[in-house]
Coordinates of C-alpha atoms and ligand atoms in Angstrom, one line a residue:
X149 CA 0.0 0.0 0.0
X150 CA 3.0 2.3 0.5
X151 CA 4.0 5.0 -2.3
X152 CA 6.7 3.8 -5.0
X153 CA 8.6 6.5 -6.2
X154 CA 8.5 10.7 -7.0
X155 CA 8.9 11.5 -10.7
X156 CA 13.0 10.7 -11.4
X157 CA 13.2 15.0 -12.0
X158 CA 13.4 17.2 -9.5
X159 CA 15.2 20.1 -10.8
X160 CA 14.2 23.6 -9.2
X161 CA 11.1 24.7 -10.8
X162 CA 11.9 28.4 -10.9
X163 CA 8.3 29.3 -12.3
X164 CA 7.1 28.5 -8.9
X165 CA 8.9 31.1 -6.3
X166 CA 8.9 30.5 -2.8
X167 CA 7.3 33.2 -0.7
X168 CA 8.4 32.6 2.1
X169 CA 11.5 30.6 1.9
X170 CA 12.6 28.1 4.6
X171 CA 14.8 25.4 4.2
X172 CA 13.9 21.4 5.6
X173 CA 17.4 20.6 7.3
X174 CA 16.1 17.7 9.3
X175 CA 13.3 15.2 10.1
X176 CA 12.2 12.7 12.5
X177 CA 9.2 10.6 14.1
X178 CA 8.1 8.6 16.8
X179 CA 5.7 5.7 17.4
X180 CA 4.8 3.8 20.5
X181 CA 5.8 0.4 20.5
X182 CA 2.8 -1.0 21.2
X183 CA 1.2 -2.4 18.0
X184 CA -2.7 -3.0 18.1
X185 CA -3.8 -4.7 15.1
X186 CA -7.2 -5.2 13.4
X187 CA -7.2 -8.8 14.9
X188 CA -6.4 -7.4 18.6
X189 CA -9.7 -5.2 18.1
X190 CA -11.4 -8.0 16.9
X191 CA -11.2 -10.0 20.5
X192 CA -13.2 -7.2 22.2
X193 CA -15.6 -5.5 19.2
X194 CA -18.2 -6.6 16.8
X195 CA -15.9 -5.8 13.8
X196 CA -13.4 -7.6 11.3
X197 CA -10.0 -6.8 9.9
X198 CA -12.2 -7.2 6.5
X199 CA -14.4 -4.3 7.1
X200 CA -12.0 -2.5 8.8
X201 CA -9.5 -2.6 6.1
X202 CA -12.1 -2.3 3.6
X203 CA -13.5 0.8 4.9
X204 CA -10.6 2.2 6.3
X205 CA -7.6 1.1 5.0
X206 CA -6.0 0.6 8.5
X207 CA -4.3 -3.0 9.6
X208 CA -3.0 -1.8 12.9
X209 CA -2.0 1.3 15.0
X210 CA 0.5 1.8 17.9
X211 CA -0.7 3.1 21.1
X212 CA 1.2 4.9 24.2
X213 CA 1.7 2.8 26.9
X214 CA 1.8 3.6 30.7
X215 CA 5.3 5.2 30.0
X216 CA 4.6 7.1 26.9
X217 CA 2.7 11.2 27.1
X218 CA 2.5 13.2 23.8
X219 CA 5.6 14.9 25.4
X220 CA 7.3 11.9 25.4
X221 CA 7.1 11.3 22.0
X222 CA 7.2 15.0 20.7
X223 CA 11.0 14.4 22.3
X224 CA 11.7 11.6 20.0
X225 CA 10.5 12.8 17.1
X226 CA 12.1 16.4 17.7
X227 CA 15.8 14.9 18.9
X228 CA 14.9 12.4 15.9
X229 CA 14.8 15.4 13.6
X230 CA 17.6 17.5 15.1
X231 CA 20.3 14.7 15.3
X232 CA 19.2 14.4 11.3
X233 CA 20.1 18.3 10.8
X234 CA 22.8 17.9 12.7
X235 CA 22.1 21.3 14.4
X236 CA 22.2 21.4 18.9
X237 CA 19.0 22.1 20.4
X238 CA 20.5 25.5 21.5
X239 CA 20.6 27.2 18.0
X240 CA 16.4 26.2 17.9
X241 CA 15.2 29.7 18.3
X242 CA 11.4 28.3 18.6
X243 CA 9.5 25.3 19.1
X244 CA 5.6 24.9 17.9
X245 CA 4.0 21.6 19.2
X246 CA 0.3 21.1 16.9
X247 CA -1.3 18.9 19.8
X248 CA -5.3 18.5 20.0
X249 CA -3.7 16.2 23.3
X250 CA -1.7 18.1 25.7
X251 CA -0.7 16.7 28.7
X252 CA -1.7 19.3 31.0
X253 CA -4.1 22.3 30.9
X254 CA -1.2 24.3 31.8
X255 CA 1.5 24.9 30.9
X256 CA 1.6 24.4 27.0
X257 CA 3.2 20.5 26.2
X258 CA 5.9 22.6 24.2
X259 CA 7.7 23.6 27.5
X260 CA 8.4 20.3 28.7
X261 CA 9.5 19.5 25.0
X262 CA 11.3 22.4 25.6
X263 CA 13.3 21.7 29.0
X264 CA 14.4 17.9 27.8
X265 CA 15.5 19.3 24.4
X266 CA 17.5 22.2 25.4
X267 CA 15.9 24.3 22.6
X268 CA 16.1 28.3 23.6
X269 CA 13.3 30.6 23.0
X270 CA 9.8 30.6 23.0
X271 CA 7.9 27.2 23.0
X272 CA 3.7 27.2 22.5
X273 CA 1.1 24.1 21.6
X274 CA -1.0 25.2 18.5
X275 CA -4.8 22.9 18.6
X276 CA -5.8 22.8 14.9
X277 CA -6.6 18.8 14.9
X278 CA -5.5 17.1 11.8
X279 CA -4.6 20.1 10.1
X280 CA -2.4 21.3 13.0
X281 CA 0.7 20.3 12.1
X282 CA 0.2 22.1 8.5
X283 CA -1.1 25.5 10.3
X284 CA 2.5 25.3 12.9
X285 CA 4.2 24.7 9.4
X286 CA 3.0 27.9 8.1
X287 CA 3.4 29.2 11.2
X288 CA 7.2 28.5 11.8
X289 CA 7.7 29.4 7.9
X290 CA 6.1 33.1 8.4
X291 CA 8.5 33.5 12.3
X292 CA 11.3 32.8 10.2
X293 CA 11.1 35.9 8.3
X294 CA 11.5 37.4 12.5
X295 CA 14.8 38.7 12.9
X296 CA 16.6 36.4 15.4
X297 CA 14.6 33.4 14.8
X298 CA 16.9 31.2 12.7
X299 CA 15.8 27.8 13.5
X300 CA 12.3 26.2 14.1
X301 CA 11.5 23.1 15.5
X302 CA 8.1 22.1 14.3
X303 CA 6.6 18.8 15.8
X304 CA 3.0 17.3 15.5
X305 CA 2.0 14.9 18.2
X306 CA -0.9 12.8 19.6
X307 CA -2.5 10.9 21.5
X308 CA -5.5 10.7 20.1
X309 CA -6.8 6.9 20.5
X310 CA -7.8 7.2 24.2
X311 CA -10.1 10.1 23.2
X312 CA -11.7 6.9 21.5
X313 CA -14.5 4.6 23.1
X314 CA -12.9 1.5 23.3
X315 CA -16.7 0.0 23.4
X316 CA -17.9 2.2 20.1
X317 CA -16.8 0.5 17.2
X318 CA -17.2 2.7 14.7
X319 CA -14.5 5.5 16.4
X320 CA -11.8 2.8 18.6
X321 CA -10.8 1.3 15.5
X322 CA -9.7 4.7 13.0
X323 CA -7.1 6.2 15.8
X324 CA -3.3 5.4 16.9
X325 CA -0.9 7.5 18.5
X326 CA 2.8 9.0 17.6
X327 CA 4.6 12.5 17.2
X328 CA 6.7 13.4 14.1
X329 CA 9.0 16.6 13.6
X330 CA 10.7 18.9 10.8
X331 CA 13.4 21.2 11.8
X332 CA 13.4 24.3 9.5
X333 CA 16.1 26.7 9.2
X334 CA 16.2 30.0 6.9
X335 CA 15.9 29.8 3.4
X336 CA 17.7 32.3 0.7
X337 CA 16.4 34.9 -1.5
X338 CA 16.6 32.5 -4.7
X339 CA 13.5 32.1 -6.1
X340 CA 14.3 28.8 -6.8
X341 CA 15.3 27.8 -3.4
X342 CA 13.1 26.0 -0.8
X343 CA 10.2 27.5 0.8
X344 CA 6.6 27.5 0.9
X345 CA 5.4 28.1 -2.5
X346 CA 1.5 28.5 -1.8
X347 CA -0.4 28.4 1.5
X348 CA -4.7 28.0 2.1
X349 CA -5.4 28.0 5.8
X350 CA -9.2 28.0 6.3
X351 CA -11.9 26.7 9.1
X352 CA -15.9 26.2 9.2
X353 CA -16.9 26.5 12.8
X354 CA -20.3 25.9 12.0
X355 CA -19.3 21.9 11.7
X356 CA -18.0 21.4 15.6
X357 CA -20.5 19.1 16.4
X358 CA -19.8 16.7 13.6
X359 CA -16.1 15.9 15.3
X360 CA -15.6 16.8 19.1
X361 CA -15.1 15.2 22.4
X362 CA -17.8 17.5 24.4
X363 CA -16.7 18.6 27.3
X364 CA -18.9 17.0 29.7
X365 CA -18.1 13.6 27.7
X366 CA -14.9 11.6 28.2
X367 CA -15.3 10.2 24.4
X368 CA -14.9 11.2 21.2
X369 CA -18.5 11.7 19.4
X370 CA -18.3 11.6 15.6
X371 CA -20.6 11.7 12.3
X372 CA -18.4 9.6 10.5
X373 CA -20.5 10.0 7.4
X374 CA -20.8 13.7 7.5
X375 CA -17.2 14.1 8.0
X376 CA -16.1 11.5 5.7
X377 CA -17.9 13.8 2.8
X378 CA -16.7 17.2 4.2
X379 CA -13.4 16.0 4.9
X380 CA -13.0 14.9 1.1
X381 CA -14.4 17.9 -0.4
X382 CA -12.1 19.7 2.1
X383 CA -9.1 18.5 0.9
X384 CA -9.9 19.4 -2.6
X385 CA -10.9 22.6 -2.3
X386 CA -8.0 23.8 -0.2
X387 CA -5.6 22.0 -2.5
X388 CA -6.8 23.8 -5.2
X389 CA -7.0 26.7 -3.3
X390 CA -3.1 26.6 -2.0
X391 CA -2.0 25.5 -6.0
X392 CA -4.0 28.4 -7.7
X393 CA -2.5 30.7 -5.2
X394 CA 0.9 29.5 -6.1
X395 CA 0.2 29.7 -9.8
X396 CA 0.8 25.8 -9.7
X397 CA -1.3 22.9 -11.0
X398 CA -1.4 18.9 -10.1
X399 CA 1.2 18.0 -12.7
X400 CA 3.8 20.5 -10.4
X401 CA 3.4 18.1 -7.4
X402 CA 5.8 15.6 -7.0
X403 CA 4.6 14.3 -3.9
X404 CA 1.2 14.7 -1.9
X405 CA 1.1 14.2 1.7
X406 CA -2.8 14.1 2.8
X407 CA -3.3 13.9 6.3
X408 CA -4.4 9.9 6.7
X409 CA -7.5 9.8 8.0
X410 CA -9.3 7.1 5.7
X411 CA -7.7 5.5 2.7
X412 CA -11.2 6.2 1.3
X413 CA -10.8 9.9 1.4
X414 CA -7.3 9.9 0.0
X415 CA -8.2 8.2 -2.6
X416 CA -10.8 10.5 -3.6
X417 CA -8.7 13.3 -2.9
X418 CA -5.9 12.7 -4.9
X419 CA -8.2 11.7 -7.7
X420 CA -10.5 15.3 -7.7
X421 CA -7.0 17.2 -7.0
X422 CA -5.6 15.4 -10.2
X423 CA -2.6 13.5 -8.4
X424 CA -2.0 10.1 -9.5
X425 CA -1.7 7.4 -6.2
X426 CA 1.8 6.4 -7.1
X427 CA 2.6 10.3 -5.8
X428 CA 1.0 10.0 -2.9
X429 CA 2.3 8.9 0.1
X430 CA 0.1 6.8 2.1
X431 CA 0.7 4.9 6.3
X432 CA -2.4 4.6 7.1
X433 CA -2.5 0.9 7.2
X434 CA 0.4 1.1 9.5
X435 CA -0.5 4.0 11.7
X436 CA -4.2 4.8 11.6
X437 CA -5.2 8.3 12.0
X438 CA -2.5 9.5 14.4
X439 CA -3.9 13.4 14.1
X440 CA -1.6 16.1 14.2
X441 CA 1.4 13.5 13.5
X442 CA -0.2 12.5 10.8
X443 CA 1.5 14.1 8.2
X444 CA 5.2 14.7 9.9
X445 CA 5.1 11.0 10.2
X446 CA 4.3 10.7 6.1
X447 CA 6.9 13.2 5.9
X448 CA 9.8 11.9 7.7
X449 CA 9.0 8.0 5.9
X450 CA 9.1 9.8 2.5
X451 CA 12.2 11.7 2.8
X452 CA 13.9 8.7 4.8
X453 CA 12.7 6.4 1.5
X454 CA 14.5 9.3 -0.4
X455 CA 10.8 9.9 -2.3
X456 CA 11.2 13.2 -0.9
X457 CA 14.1 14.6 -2.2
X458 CA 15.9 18.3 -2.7
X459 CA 13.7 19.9 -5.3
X460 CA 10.7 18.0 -4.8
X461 CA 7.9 20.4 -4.6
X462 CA 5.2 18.6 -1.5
X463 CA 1.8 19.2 -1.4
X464 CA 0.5 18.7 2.0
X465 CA -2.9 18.8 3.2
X466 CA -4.4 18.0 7.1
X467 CA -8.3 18.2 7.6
X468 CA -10.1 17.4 10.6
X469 CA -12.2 19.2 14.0
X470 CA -13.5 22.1 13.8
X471 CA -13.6 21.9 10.9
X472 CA -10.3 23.3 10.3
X473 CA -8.0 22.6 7.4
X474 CA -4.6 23.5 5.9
X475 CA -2.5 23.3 2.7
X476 CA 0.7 23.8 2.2
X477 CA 2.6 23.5 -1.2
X478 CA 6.5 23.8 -0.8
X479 CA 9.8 22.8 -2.3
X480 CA 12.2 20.5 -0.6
X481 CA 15.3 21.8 0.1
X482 CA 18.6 21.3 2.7
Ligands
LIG32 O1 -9.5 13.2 11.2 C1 -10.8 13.1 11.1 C2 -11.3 11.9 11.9 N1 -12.4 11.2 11.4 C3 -12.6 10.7 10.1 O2 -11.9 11.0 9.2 C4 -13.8 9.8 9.9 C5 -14.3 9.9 8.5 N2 -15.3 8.9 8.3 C6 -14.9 7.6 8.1 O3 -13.7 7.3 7.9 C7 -16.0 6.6 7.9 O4 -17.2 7.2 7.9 C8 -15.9 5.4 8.9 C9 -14.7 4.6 8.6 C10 -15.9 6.0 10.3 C11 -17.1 4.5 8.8 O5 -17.2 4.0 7.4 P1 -18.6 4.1 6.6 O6 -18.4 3.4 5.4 O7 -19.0 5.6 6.6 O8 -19.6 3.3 7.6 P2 -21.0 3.8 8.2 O9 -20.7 4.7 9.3 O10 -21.9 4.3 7.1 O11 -21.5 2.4 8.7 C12 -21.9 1.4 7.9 C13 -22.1 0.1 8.7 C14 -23.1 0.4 9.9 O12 -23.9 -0.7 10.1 P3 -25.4 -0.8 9.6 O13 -26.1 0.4 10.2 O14 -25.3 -0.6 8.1 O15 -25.9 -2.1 10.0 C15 -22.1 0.5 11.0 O16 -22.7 0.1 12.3 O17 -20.9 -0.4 9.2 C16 -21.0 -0.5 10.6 N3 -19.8 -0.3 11.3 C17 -18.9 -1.3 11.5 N4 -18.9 -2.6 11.2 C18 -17.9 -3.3 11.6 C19 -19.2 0.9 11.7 N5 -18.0 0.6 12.2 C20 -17.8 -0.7 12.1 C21 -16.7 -1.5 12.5 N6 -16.8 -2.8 12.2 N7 -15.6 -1.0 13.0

């Protein structure tokens, strides 16, 4: 089910300037070693691994364990991504954590990433859901344009599956856990150079009740239906959106990173945005919906697998509560 390879060219596309240049200079991710798999589920629902795979895509997910937090794993992933750049914590002039799971009220999950990782500067969560990690990108791409801010950590990380009723079949099956990270450091003036090329940030809070954990409810209460259709029109329409805005079409995407959700909806997706499967990534079988780590995670297996490569121009796309989604088309660069 995994993505074979980008397209063998990946020369700089100089029709398609960066705005805001940033350069990629490392990556990392994190999953708890605890594997649940479609089978495991099986024991204690009324479900199979052939509906669920069917439906969903998903074969198993890894949970946290008594020893894991979304901290925990936000470390790993972030070290993960820093030992890749080869750049000390201490020259990180500001970490962004997308978490929808912090492990306190107060303070922000980001300053305990903070304190183990040695990073300087400020630290804050950002709560977009699935889109998170893809509104922090923006985020840390926009701060580096701040003058003293040369280095951003940006880290997605969840723990979503215990928002999940273990007893409600349709929700404890779609939702594992993990953390996944991109260091970003400055990018150049060359409009061919990495950056983000074109951005569409958007949100319809008129759809909270279709995907929230209300808060006098312990559990995760979800229209799966409703959100399965306005999750995949989502994706297309901000896609478009963030490629028109770039002066970019399908055929300049390399490779497409949609926030897995449901291999359903990615399917769909890809198809309406005009991007063939064998340039998209997709760990969903692997992973399940893993929320704001979600796409880091993609991320970091792409680039490790080398389909992300310097030059490759990414589409990335995260959907989810709220409604609140994100695109983000930019080239690869070290
Ligand atoms: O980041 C955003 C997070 N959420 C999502 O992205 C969820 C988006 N939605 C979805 O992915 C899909 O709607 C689901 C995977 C949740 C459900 O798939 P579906 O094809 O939309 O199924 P459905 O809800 O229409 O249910 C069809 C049937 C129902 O049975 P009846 O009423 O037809 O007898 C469900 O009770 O499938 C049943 N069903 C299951 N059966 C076996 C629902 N969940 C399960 C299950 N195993 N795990």
């Amino acid at each position: 089910m995994s993505v074979t390879t980008a397209p063998a060219s990946t020369a700089p596309t100089t029709h398609l300037p960066a705005t805001l240049p940033a350069r990629v200079l490392g990556w990392g991710m994190f999953v708890p070693e605890r594997v649940v798999t479609n089978h495991d589920l099986e024991q204690t629902l009324d479900t199979s691994d052939e509906w669920i795979v069917e439906r969903s895509g998903i074969r198993e997910r890894h949970r946290v364990g008594p020893d894991d937090s979304t901290a925990s794993m936000a470390i790993e992933a972030g070290r993960a991504a820093l030992d890749k750049a080869r750049v000390p914590a201490s020259r990180v002039d500001l970490l962004v954590l997308a978490t929808t799971t912090p492990d306190q009220v107060t303070p922000a999950t980001a300053a305990t990433v903070q304190h183990a990782l040695g990073t300087r500067g400020a630290a804050f969560d950002l709560n977009a859901a699935c889109s998170g990690f893809v509104h922090a990108f923006h985020v840390a791409a926009a701060c580096l344009r701040t003058p003293g801010i040369d280095h951003v950590l940006v880290i997605g990380a969840d723990r979503f599956a215990c928002y999940a009723d273990p007893a409600e079949r349709t929700t404890a099956v779609l939702f594992g856990d993990g953390a996944g990270a991109l260091l970003l450091g400055a990018g150049s003036d060359d409009p061919a150079g990495p950056g983000l090329i074109g951005v569409d940030l958007g949100g319809d809070g008129s759809a909270v009740s279709c995907l929230e954990v209300p808060p006098d409810q312990p559990y995760l209460v979800m229209d799966g239906r409703e959100v399965f259709r306005r999750a995949t029109r989502g994706i297309v329409e901000s896609c478009t959106a963030a490629l028109e805005r770039a002066g970019a079409t399908a055929a300049d995407v390399d490779v497409f990173v949609p926030h897995q959700a449901n291999l359903r909806i990615i399917e769909a997706a890809a198809n309406r945005v005009g991007v063939p499967m064998d340039r998209v990534v997709v760990d969903i079988d692997r992973y399940g919906n893993t929320s704001s780590a979600s796409i880091p995670i993609a991320i970091s297996e792409a680039a490790r697998d080398g389909r992300i490569k310097p030059g490759s121009i990414v589409l990335a796309c995260g959907i989810g509560a709220g409604m609140s989604w994100a695109s983000a088309l930019f080239r690869w660069g070290a």
